[in-house]
Short mmCIF file of C-alpha atoms and ligand atoms in Angstrom, two decimals:
data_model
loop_
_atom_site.label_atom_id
_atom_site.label_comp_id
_atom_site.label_asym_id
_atom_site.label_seq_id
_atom_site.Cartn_x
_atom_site.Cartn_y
_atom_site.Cartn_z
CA UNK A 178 -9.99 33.16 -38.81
CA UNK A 179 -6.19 33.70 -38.54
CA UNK A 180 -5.25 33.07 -35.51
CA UNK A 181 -1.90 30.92 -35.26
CA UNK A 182 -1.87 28.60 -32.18
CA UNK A 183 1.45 27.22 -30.58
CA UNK A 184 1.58 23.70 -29.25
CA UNK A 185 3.99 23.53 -26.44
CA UNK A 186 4.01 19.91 -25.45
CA UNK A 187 6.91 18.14 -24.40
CA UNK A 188 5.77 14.55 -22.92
CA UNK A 189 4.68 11.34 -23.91
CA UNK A 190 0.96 12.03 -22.12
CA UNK A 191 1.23 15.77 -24.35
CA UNK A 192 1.34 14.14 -27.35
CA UNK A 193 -0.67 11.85 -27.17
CA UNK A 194 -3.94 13.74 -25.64
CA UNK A 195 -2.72 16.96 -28.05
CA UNK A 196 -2.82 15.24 -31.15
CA UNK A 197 -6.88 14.80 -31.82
CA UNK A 198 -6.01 18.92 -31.36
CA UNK A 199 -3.79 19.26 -33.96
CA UNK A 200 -5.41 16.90 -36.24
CA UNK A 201 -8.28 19.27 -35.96
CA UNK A 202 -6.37 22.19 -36.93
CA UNK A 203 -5.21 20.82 -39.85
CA UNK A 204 -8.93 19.64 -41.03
CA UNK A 205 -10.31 23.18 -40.37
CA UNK A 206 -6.83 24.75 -42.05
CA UNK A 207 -6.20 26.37 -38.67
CA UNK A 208 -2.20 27.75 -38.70
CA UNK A 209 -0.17 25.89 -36.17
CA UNK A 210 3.33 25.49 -35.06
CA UNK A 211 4.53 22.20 -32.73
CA UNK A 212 7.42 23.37 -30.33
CA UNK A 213 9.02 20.90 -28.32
CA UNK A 214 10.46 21.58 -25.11
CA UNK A 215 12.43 18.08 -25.35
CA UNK A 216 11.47 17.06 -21.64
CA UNK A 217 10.92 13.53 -23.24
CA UNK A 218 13.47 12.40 -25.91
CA UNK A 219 13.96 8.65 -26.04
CA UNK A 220 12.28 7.13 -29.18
CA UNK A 221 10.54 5.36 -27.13
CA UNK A 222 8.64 8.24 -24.73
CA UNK A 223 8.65 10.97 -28.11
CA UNK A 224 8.97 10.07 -31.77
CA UNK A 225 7.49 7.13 -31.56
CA UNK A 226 4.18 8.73 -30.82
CA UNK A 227 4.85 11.01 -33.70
CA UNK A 228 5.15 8.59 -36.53
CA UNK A 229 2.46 6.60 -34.95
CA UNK A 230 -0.43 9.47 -34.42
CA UNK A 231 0.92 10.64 -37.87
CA UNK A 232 1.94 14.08 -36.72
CA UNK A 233 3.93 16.12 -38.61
CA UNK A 234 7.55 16.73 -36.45
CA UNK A 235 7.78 19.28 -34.38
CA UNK A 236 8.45 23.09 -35.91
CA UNK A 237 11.11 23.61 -33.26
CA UNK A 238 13.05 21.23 -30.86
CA UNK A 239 14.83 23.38 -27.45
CA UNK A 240 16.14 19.76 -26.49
CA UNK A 241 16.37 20.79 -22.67
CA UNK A 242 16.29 17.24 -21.81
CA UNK A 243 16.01 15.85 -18.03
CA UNK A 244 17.45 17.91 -14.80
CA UNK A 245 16.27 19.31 -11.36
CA UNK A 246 12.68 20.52 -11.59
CA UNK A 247 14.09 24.23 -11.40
CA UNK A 248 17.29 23.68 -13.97
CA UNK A 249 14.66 21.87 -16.24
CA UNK A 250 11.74 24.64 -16.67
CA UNK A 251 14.02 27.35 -16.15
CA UNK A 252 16.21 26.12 -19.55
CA UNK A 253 12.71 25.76 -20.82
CA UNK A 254 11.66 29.11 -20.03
CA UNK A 255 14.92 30.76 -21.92
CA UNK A 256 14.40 28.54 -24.94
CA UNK A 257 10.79 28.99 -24.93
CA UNK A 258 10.45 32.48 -24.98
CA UNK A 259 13.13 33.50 -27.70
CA UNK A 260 11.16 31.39 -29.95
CA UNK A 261 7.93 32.76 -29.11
CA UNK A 262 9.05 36.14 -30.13
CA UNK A 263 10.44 34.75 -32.92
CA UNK A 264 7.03 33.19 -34.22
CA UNK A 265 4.80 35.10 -32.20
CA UNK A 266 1.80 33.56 -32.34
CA UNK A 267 -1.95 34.68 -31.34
CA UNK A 268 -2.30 31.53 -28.89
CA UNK A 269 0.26 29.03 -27.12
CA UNK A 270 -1.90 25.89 -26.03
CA UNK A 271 -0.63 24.07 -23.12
CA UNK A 272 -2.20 20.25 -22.28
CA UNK A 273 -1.67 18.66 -18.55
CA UNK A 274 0.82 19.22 -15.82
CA UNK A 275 4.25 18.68 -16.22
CA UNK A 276 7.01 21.10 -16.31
CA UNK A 277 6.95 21.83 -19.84
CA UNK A 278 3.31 22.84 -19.23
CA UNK A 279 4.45 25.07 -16.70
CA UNK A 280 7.30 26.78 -18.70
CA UNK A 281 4.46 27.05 -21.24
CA UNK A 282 2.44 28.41 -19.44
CA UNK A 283 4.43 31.03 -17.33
CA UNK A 284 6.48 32.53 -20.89
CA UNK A 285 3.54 32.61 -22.30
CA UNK A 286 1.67 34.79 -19.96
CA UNK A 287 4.81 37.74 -19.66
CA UNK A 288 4.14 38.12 -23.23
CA UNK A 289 1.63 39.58 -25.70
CA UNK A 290 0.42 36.15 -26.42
CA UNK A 291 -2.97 34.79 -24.83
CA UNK A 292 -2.79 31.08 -23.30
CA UNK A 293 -4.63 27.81 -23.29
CA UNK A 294 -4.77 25.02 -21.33
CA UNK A 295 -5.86 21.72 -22.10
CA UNK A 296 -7.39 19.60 -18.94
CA UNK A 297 -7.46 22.62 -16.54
CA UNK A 298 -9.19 22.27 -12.94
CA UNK A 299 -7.96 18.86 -12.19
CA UNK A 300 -6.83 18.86 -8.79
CA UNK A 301 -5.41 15.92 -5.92
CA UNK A 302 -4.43 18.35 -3.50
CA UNK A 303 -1.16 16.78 -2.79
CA UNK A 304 0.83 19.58 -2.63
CA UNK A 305 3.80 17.35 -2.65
CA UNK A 306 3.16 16.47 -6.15
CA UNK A 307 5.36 18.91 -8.43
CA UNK A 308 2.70 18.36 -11.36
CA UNK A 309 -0.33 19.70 -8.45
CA UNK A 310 1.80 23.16 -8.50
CA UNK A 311 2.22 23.34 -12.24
CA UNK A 312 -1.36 22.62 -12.70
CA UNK A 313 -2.67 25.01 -10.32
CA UNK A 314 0.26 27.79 -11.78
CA UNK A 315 -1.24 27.01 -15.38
CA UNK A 316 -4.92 27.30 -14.71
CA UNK A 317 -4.57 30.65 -12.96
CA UNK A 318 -2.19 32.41 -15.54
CA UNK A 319 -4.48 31.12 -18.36
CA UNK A 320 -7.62 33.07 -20.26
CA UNK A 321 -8.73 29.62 -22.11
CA UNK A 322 -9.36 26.84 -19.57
CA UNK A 323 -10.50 23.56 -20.87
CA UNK A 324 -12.20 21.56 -18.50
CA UNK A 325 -12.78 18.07 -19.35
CA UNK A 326 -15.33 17.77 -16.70
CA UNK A 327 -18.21 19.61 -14.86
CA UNK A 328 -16.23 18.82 -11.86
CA UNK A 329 -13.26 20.55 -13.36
CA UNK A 330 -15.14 23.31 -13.87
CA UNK A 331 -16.61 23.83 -10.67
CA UNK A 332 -13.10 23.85 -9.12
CA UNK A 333 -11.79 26.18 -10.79
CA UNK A 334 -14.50 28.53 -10.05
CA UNK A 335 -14.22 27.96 -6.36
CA UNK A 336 -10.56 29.11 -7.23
CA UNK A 337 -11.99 32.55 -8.23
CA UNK A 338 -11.65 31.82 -11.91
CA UNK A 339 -14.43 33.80 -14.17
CA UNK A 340 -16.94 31.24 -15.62
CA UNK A 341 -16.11 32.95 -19.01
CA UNK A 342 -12.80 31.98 -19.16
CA UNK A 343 -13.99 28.45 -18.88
CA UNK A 344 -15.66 25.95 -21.25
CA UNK A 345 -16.18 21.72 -20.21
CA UNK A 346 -14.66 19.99 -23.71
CA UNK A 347 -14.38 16.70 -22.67
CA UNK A 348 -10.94 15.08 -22.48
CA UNK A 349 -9.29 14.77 -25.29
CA UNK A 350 -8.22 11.51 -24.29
CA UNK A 351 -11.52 10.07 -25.52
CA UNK A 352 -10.54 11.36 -28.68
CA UNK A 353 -7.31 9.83 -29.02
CA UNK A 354 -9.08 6.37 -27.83
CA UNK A 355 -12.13 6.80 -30.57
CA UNK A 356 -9.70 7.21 -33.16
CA UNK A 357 -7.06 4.48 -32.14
CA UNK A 358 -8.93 1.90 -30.60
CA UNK A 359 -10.30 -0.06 -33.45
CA UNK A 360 -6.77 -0.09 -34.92
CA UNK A 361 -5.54 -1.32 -32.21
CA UNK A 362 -7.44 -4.11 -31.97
CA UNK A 363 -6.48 -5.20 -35.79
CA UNK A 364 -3.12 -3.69 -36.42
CA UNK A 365 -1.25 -4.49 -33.01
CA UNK A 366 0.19 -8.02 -32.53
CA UNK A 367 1.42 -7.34 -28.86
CA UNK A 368 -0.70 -9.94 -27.41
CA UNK A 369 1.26 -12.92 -29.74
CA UNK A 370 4.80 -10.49 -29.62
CA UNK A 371 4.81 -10.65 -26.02
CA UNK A 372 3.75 -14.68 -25.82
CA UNK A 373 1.29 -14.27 -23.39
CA UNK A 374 1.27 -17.80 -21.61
CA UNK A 375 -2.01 -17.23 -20.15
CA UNK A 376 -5.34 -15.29 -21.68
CA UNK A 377 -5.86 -13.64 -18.13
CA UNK A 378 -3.67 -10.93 -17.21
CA UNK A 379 -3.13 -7.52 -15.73
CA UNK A 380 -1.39 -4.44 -16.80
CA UNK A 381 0.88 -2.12 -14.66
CA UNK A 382 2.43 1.31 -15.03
CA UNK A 383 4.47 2.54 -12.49
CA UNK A 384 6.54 5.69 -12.86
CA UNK A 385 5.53 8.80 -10.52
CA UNK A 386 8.60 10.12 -8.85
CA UNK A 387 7.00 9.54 -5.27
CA UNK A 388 6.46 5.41 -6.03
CA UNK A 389 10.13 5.06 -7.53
CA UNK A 390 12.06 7.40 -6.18
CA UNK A 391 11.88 5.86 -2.65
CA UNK A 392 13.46 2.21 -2.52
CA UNK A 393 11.00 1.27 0.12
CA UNK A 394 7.98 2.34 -1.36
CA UNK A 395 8.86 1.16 -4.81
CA UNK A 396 9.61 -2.24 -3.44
CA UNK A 397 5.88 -2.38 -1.55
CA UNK A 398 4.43 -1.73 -4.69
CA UNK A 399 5.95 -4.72 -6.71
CA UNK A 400 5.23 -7.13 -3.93
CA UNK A 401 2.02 -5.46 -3.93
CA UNK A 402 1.54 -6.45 -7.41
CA UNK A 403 3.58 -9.82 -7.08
CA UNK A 404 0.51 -10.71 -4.55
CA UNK A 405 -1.87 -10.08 -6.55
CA UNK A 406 -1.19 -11.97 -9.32
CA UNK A 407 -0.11 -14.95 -7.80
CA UNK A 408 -3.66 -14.57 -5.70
CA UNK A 409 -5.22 -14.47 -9.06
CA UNK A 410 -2.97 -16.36 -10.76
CA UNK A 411 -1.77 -14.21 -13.66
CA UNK A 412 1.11 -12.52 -15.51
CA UNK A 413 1.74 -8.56 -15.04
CA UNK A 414 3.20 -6.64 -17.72
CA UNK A 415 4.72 -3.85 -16.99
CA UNK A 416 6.09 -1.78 -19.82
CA UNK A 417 9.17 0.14 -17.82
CA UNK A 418 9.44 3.86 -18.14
CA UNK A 419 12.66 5.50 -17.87
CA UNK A 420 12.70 7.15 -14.32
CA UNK A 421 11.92 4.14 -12.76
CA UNK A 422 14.28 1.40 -14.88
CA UNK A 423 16.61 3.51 -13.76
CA UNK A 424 15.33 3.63 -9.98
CA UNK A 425 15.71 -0.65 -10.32
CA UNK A 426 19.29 -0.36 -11.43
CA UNK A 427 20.03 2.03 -8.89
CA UNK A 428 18.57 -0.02 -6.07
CA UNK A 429 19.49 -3.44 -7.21
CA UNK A 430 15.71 -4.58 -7.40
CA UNK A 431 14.93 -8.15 -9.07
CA UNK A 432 11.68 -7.31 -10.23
CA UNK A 433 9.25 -10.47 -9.13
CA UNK A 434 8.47 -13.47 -11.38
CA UNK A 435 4.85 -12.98 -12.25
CA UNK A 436 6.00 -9.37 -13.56
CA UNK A 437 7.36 -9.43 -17.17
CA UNK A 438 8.57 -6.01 -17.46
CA UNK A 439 8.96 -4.72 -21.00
CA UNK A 440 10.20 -1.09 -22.96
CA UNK A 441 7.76 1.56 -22.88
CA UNK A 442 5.12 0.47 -25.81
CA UNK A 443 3.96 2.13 -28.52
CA UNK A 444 0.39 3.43 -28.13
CA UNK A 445 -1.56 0.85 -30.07
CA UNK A 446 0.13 -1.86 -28.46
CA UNK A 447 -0.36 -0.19 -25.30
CA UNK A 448 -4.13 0.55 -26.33
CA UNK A 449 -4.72 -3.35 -26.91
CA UNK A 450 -3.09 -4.55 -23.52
CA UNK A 451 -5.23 -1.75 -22.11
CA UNK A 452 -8.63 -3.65 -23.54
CA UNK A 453 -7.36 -6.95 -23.17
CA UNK A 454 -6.60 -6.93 -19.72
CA UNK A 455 -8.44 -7.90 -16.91
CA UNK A 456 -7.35 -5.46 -14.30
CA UNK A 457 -5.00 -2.22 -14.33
CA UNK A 458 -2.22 -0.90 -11.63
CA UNK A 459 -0.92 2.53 -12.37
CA UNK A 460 -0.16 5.67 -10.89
CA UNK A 461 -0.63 7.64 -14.27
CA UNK A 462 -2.94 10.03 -14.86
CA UNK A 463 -3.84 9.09 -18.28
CA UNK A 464 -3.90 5.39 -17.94
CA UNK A 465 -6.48 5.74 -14.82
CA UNK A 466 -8.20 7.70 -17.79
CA UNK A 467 -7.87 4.76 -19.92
CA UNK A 468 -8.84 2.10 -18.79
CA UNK A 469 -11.80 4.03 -17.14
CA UNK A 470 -13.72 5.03 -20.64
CA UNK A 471 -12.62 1.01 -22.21
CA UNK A 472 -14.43 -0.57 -19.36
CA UNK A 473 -11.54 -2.30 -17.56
CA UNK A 474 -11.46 -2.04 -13.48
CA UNK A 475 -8.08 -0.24 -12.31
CA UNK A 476 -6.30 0.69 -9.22
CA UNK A 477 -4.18 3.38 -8.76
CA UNK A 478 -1.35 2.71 -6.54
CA UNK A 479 -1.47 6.19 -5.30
CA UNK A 480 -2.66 8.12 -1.96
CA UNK A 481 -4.84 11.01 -4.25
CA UNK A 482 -5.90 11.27 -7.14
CA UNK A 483 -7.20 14.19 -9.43
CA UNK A 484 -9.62 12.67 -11.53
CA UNK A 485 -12.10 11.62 -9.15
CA UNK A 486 -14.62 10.70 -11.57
CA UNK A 487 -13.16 7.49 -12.48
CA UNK A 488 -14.03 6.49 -8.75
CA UNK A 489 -17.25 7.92 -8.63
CA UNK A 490 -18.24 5.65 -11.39
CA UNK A 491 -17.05 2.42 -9.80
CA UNK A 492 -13.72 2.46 -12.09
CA UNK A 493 -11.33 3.12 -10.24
CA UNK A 494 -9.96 2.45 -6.32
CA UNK A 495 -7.30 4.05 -4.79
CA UNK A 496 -4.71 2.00 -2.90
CA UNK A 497 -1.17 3.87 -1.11
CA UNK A 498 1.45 2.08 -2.57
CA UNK A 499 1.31 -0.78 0.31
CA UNK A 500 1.66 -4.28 -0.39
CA UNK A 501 -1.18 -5.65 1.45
CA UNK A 502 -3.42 -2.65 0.45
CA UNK A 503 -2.63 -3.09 -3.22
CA UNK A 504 -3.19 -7.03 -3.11
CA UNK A 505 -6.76 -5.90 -1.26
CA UNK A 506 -7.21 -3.37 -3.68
CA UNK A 507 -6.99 -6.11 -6.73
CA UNK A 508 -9.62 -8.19 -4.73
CA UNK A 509 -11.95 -5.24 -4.68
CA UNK A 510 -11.51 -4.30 -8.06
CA UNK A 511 -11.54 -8.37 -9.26
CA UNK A 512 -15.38 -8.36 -7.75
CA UNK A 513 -16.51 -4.50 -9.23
CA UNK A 514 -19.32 -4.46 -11.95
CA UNK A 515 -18.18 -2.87 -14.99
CA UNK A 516 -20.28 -0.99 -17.43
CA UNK A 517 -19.92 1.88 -15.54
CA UNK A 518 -20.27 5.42 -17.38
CA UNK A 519 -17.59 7.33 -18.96
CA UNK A 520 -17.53 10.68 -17.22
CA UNK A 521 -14.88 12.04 -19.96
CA UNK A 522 -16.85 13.16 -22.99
CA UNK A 523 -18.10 11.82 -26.35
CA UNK A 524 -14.89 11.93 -27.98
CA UNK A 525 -15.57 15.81 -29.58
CA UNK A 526 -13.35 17.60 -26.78
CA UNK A 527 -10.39 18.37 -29.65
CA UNK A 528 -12.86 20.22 -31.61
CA UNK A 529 -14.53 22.08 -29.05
CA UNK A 530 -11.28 23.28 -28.48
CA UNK A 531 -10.91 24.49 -31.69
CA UNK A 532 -13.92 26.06 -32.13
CA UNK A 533 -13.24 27.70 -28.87
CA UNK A 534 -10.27 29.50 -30.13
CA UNK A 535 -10.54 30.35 -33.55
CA UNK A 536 -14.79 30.77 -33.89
CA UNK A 537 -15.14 28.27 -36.61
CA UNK A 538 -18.27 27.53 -38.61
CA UNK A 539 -20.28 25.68 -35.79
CA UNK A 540 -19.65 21.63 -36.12
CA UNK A 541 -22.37 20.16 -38.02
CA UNK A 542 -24.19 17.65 -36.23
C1 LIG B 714 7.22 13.59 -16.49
C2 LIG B 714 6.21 14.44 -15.73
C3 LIG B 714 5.09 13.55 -15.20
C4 LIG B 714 4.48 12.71 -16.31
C5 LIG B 714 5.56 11.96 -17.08
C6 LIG B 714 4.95 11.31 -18.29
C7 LIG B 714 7.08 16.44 -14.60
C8 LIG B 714 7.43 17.04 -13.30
N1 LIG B 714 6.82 15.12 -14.59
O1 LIG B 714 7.80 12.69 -15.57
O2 LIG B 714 4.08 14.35 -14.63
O3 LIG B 714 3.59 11.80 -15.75
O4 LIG B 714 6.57 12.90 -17.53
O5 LIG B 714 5.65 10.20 -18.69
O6 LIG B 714 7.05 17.11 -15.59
N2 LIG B 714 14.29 10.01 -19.08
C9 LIG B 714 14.79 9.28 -20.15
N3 LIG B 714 14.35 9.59 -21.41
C10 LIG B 714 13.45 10.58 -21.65
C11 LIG B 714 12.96 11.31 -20.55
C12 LIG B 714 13.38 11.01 -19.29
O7 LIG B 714 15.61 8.38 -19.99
O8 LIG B 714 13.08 10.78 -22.81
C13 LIG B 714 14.72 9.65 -17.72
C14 LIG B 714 15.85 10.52 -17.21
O9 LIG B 714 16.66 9.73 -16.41
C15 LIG B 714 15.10 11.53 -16.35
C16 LIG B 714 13.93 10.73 -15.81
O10 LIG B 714 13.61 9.82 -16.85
O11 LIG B 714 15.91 12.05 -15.34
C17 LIG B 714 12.72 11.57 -15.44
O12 LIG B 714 12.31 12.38 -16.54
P1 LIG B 714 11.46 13.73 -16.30
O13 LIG B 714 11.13 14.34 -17.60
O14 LIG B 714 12.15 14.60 -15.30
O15 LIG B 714 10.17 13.25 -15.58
P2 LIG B 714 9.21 12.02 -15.85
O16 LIG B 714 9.40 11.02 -14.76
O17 LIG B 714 9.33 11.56 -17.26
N1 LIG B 715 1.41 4.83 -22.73
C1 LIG B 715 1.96 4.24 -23.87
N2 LIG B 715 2.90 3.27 -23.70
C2 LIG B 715 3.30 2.83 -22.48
C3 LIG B 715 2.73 3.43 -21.33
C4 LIG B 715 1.79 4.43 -21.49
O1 LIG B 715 1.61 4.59 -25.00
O2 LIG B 715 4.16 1.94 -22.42
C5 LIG B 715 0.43 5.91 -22.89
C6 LIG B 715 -0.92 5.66 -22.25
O3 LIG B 715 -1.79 5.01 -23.16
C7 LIG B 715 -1.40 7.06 -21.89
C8 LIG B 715 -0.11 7.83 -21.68
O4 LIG B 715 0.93 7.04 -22.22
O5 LIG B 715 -2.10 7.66 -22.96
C9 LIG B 715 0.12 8.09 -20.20
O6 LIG B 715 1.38 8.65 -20.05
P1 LIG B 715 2.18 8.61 -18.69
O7 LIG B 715 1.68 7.51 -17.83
O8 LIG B 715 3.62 8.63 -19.07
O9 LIG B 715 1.88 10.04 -18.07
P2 LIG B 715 0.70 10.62 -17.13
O10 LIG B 715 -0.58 10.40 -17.82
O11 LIG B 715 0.80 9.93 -15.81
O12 LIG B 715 1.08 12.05 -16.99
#
């Protein structure tokens, strides 16, 4: 058992969903090294997450910061594989779909390296979506394919993939929500912080390039949300990520009344808003996620989505970002039945991983 893995993460949803991984690692004394591509580099999308999930800092920072999709994994590419061949390790591990997954991914597989990747087989099929390529690119160049689900799995076998290079983990979002949640609850004061006026309220996220990179579309999906709360007479908070604050600088927007937008949060205080609320908007991946395995109804303000298992359990409904078809959305999802099942694991999906890679001793029961 020698094998040296190297995390390449880059993103907020990266860290957070790689960290039960590395945490592993470091109980079992597995050899790691963190590089960072620097895709995300605000203290409030990177460190933050850091200090908070009490990971060590990264080995090595390429600081290729934001650009055109091609100018951004292409930097990452150059950066990415001098330092691979500087370190070479036995396996680079890869988690998700964004373009430092795909720069990952794609050095890692010209070289004498073998690859991982964390969350393969999830698929919209919205080909329009730049993180649908990168997935698809990732899965097929890897030999270690995590699935979180059986439904993962069996996609990726219709792709062709060999059965043996698969194995269903769970997500290790589940892990990161085990471990966090009960802190949350006690060591996060968001709730008081923010001065919530009312107990009742939802949570939004809105950040996909295709909902706030179009003026028009981003502006049916706030009055989408304004409806909806003043239907069921709450507050919105909506904790701003970069892209799209500056998408409502850029096209003068005045976001509605009922919405109190905020900075990005931290993850516990994110992780209590998540359980407090009554009701979810997103279009992220891992906040659909979310609020799916803590029992809170959601809708995604999105045409596809590639983890249909959160509406196959009654979680989750999918609305295009429409203002009338959000507000009806909210109505749906006001009336659903929660309880529903958590299709994402038992919270072991980081140390299936693991075990995967390095044949530990099996994990005592
Ligand atoms: C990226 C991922 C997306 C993921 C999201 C997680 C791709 C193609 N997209 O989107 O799948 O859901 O991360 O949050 O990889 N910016 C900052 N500070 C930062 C980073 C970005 O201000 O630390 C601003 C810059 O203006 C930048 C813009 O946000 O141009 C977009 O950043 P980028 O990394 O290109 O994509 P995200 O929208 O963050
Ligand atoms: N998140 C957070 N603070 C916020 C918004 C989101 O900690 O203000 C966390 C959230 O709990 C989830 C992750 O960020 O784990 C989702 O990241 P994001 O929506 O940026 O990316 P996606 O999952 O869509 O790729």
């Amino acid at each position: 058992m020698s094998e040296r893995i190297a995390f390449v993460l880059g993103t907020r949803p990266e860290i957070i969903k790689l960290a039960p991984v590395v945490r592993v690692c470091e109980a079992t004394d597995v050899p790691y090294t963190i590089v960072h591509t620097g895709q995300h580099y605000s203290e409030t999308l990177d460190s933050v997450f850091f200090d908070q999930l009490e990971l060590p800092d990264p080995d090595y920072n390429l600081g290729v910061g934001s650009g055109s999709h091609g100018a951004q994994t292409g930097e990452m590419l150059i950066r990415l594989e001098r330092i691979l061949e500087a370190i070479s390790p036995d396996i680079v591990l890869v988690q998700g779909d964004t373009n430092s997954v795909l720069a990952g991914a794609i050095a890692a597989s010209k070289m004498d390296t073998e690859l991982g990747h964390v969350e393969a087989g999830l698929r919209s099929f919205d080909r329009r979506m730049p993180e649908e390529t990168n997935r698809v690119v990732a899965d097929h160049v890897s030999q270690y394919l995590f699935a979180p689900t059986e439904q993962s799995r069996r996609q990726l076998l219709e792709e062709g993939i060999h059965d043996s290079r698969i194995t269903v983990t769970g997500n290790t979002v589940v892990d990161a929500v085990n471990r966090n949640r009960e802190l949350a609850r006690t060591k996060s004061n968001v709730l008081s912080d923010l001065g919530l006026r009312r107990t009742s309220f939802f949570l939004m996220t809105a950040h996909r390039a295709e909902n706030v990179d179009d003026e028009a579309t981003f502006r049916q999906l706030l009055e989408g949300v304004e409806l909806a709360a003043r239907e069921h007479d709450v507050e919105v908070i909506y904790p701003v990520h970069p892209r799209a604050e500056k998408r409502l600088e850029e096209f003068g927007i005045d976001v509605p009344d009922p919405i109190c937008t905020v900075e990005p949060l931290e993850y516990l205080d994110f992780l209590r808003l998540e359980s407090a609320a009554e009701l979810i908007l997103t279009d992220s991946g891992g906040v659909q996620e979310e609020a799916c395995i803590l029992d809170v109804p959601c809708v995604t303000m999105r045409d596809s989505t590639e983890r249909p298992e959160t509406i196959e359990v009654g979680a989750n409904l999918l609305c295009r970002p429409d203002a009338v078809e959000i507000a009806r959305g909210v109505a749906e999802m006001m009336d659903a039945d929660t309880g529903w099942e958590n299709p994402f694991g038992d919270g072991d999906a980081s140390e299936r991983i693991v075990h995967e890679l390095v044949e530990l001793e099996p994990i005592p029961s």
